[in-house]
Each structure stands twice: as structure tokens, then as C-alpha cells.
XYZ file of C-alpha atoms in Angstrom:
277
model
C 231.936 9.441 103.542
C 234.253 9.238 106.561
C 236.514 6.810 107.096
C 238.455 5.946 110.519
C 241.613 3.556 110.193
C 242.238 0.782 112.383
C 245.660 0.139 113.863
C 245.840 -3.090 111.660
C 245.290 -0.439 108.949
C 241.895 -2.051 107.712
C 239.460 0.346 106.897
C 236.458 0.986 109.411
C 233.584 2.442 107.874
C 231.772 5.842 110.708
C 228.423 5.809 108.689
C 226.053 7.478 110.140
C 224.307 8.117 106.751
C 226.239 5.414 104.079
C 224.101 7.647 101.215
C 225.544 11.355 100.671
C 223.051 12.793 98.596
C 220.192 12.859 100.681
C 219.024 16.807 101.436
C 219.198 16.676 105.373
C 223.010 16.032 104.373
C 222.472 19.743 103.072
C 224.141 22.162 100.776
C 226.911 24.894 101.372
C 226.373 28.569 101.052
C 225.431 29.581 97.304
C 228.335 29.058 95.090
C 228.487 30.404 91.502
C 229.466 27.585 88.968
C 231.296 29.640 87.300
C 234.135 30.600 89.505
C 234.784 26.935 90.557
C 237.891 25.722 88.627
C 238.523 22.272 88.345
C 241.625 20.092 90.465
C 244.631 20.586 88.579
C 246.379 16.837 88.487
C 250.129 16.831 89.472
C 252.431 14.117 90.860
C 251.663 12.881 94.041
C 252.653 9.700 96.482
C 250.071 7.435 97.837
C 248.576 8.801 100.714
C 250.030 7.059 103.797
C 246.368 6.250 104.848
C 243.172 5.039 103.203
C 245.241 2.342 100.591
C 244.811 -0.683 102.358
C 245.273 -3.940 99.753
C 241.794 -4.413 101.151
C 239.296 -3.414 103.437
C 235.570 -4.425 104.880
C 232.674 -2.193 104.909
C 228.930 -3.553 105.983
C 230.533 -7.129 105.583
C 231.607 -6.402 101.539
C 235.170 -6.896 101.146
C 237.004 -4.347 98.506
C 240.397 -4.265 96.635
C 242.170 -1.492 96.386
C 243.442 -0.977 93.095
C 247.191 -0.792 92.713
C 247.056 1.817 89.894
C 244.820 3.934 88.504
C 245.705 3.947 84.845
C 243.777 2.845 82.187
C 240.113 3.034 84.948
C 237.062 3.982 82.719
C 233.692 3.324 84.510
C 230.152 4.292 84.235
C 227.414 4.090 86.983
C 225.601 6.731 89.327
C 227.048 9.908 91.088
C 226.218 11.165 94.497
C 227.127 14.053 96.532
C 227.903 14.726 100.198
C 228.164 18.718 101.887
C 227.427 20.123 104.813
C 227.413 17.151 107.491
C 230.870 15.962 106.678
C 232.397 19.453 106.264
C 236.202 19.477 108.214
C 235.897 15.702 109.341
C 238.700 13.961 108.424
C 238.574 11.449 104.974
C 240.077 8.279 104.442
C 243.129 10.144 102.910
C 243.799 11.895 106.392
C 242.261 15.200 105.295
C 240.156 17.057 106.358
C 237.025 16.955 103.664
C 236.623 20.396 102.079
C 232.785 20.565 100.418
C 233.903 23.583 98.154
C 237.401 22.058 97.343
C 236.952 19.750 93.703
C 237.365 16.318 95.170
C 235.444 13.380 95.625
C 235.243 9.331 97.236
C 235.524 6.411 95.022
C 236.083 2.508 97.101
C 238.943 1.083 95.397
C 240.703 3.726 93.245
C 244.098 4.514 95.001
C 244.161 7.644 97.025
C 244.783 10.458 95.916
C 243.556 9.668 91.858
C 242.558 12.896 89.690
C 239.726 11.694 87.455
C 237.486 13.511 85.084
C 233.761 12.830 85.784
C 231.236 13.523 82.797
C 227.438 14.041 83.582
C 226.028 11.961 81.226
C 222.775 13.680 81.618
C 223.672 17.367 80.502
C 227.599 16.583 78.775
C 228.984 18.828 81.935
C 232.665 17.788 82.729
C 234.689 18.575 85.620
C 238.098 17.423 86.968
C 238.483 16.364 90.777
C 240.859 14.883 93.367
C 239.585 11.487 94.621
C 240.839 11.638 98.524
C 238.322 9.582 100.620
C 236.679 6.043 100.288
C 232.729 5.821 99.508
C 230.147 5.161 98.473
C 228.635 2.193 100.123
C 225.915 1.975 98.286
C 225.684 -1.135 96.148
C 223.972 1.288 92.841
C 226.555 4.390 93.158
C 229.795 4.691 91.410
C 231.403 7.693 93.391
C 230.937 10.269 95.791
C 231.285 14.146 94.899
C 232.035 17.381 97.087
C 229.397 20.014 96.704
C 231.264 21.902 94.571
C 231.443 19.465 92.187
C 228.332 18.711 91.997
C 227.297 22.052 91.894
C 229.445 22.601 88.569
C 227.725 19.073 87.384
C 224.590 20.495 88.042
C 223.427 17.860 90.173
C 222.187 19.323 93.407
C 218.465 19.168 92.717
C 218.387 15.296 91.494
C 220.753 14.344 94.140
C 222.320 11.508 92.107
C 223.052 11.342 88.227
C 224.892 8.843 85.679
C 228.215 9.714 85.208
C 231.351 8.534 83.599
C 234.555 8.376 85.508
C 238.257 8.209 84.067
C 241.325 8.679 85.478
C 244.058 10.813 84.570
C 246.781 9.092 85.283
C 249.501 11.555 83.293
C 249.578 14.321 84.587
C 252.188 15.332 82.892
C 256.318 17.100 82.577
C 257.947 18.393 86.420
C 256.830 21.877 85.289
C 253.436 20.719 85.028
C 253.372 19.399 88.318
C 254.962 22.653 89.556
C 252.846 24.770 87.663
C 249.506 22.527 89.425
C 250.810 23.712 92.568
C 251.209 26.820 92.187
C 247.404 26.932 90.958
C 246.660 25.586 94.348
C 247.868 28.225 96.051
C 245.267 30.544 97.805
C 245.575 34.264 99.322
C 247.940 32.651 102.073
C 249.911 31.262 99.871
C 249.420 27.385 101.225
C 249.088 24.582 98.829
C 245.868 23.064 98.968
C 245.018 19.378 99.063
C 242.745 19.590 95.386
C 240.980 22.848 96.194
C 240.167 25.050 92.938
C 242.424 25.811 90.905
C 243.540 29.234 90.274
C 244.953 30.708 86.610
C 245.362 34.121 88.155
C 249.136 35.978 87.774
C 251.717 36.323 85.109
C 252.235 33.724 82.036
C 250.500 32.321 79.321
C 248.022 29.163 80.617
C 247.730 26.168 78.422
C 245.622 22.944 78.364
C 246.930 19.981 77.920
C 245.365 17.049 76.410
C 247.988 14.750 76.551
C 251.088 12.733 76.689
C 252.659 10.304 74.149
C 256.180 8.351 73.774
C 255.411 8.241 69.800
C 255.303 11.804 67.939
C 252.890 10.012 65.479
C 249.966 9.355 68.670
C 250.178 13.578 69.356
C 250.354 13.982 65.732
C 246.735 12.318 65.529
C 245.003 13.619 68.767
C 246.427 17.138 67.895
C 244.726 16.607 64.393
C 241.048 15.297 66.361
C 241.218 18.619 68.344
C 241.813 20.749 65.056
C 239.007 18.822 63.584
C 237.041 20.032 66.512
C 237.094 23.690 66.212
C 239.738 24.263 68.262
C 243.070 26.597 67.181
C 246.278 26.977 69.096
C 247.057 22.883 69.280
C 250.739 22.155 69.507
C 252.624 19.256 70.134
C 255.775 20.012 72.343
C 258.888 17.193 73.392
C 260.168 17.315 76.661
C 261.226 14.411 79.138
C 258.877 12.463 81.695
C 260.199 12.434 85.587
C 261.953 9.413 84.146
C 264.143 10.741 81.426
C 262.135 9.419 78.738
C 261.219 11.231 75.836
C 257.547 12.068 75.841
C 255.357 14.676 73.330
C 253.054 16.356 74.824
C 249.654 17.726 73.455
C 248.139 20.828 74.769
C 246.397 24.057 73.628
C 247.062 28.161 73.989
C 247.783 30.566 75.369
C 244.502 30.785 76.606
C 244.021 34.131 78.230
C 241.252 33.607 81.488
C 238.892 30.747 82.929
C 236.043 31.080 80.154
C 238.384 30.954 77.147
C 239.460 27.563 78.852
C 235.606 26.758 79.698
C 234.770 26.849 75.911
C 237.831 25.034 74.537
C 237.031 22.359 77.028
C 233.427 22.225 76.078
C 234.535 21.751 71.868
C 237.613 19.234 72.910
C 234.483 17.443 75.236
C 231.967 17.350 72.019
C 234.855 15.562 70.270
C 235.421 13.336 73.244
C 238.659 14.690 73.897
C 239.963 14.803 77.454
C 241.729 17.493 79.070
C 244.332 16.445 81.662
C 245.488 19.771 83.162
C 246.568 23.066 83.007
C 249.979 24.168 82.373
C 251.487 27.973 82.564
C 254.440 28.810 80.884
């Protein structure tokens, strides 16, 4: 969806279509599923537009949410492609349809959240950057991309589960994320795919804790679930704090990470990003 904002700074909705998923919207060139990586979640600001306390759309008024943490929500995914290619989002960027982002109305901008088909167990991380959809029955919007790797094109719509991931963990995590951003240029993207490529040992992490005996049990759950190389590592937040940090590797390319991802998912175990030593 595409958003202008209004010198007063209240969102105006520019809806030509308010639903996404409909096919005249129209896919992308063929993409293979495989070689989409998710958003890697690092520290970012609010973006300076699209977080309004509130804003009005088809006379419904919505609340922005201050903070992401703690937002677990179930409902119905849609996707938009083709039509809203390069137009700007609520965010102020321009809306990439093979980047690993999405719209959500009141989540602040930019959130990373993991979205979970609830259909086929398929899992993907993305960057929520834009404001949608304004449809009373849909939870939030997805790029093509992501709904390719959700495997969603063909239904157009699908229940979902959406949580935010609102640690994304230490200052080398966040440096680490964007350097996964960077493509053949070398520019940081805005929550394009992430890319594992170069030098280092690549981890996952599951998590962050400020007790030793909260890793201690989610490193046990992943054991449990078939999965080897879980460590728990202390380190300091970007406050100084102590904080113990979950994660698994070295994982060696994309489909190693693909199948530890799909036993931690099984287990109901989140991943939150990817880390490279």
C-alpha cells in the first residue's frame, strides 16, 4: 500500500486498489524460493515518516504502537507486486517487491517480524516499512518475495502468524546485518535479502537473555530438537548490560541454515538473525 504524508504529518491513504493480492496487481519476474534470504534484523531509529501517534484511513482511526515488543498476532496475509513497484511507502522508501519486507497499520516503522504460514509451517523473516492493509479481514501486507518464499502467490491471501523481533541483538550483530545487506555495489539496503556470502563462520541466533538460566533452557529446547552446535555466549547489550545470547553454528551456506530453521520452527523456536563471526 502507498502512503502519502500530510504536512500535519497525519497519514493520507493513495488507494487506488486498498486490497494487494488481487492478480491484476501482478507478479514479478520468476524468482526461485530458494535464493531469497530472509531480512536480517539490526538496530534501527524510527523512521522519520509513517509513525504518526495516529492516523485516518477510509474514516477508521489507528494507533500507532509505541513499541513493538512483546506483538504476537494471528489473522490473514496478503501480498502486493508489480503495481506498487519503486513508489514510495509510508517509511519514505521506495517499495522494493523482491526486497523481504512488508505493511502492517500500527506496528512502528521499521519492525522486523517473523511471519509463519499457518497453512504449510513456511517461515520467513521481513522488514515491516509501509502502512496497510485496509482491509478490515487482513492482518499484513507482504512483498512478492515474501510471499513467494510463503508460497502464497496462487491463493492470494493465507493465515499467518506475525511476531516481532524486537532483539535483534549485540553491536556486532547489528554490524554484521549490515554487512549482509550489502549488494554487488556495495550499498546497504533498506531490508533487501540478506546475503551470507564472504569470509567467517555464520551463526543463528535464537536469542537474548539477562539470566544465564533463560539461555540455559531455550539452548536445551533446541538440543531437544535435533539441532547440534547450540551455544550460549555473554556479551553486553548497546546499554552495557550483561546479556547471554543463544545462537547456533558455524553453519557453512544458506541450506544448512534453511534446515536448522525448519527443526528450531517444528519446536516452535524462533530465529532472530544471523550473526558472522
Amino acid at each position: 500500500m502507498r502512503r502519502l504524508v500530510a504536512p500535519a504529518g497525519v497519514l493520507v491513504a493513495a488507494l487506488a486498489v486498498v486490497g494487494c493480492s488481487v492478480r491484476s496487481d501482478g507478479p514479478g519476474a520468476a524468482i526461485d524460493p530458494e535464493a531469497i534470504e530472509d531480512a536480517v534484523p539490526k538496530q534501527e531509529p524510527k523512521s522519520a515518516t509513517g509513525n504518526p501517534a495516529s492516523y485516518t484511513v477510509h474514516g477508521q482511526r489507528y494507533e500507532v504502537r509505541d513499541s513493538a515488543a512483546g506483538y504476537v498476532a494471528e489473522g490473514r496475509a496478503s501480498w502486493y507486486g508489480r503495481k506498487f513497484h519503486g513508489r514510495a511507502t509510508s517509511s519514505g522508501e521506495p517499495y522494493d517487491m523482491y526486497a523481504m519486507t512488508a505493511a502492517h497499520r500500527t506496528l512502528p516503522l521499521p519492525t522486523y517480524a517473523r511471519v509463519t504460514h499457518l497453512g504449510n509451517g513456511k517461515s520467513v523473516i521481513v522488514r515491516i516499512n509501509d502502512r496497510g492493509p485496509f482491509h478490515e479481514d487482513r492482518l499484513i501486507d507482504l512483498s512478492y518475495a515474501a510471499a513467494v518464499r510463503l508460497d502464497l502467490l496462487d491463493t492470494g491471501t493465507a493465515r499467518v502468524r506475525v511476531r516481532a523481533l524486537t532483539d535483534p541483538g549485540s553491536k556486532q550483530a547489528s554490524a554484521t546485518a549490515a554487512d549482509a545487506y550489502r549488494g554487488s555495489d556495495g550499498a546497504a539496503g533498506a531490508g533487501g535479502h540478506a546475503r551470507d556470502d564472504g569470509d567467517g563462520a555464520v551463526y543463528l541466533q535464537l536469542g537474548a537473555f539477562s539470566r544465564f538460566a533463560n539461555a540455559q533452557d531455550l539452548r536445551a529446547r533446541a538440543h531437544g530438537a535435533g539441532v547440534r552446535g547450540v551455544e550460549v555466549e555473554r556479551g553486553d547489550d548497546s546499554a552495557g548490560a550483561t546479556v547471554y545470547r543463544v545462537r547456533v553454528g558455524p553453519l557453512p551456506d544458506a541450506a544448512a541454515r534453511r534446515a536448522v530453521r525448519g527443526k528450531l520452527e517444528r519446536a516452535g523456536i524462533d530465529t532472530v538473525g544471523v550473526v558472522r563471526d
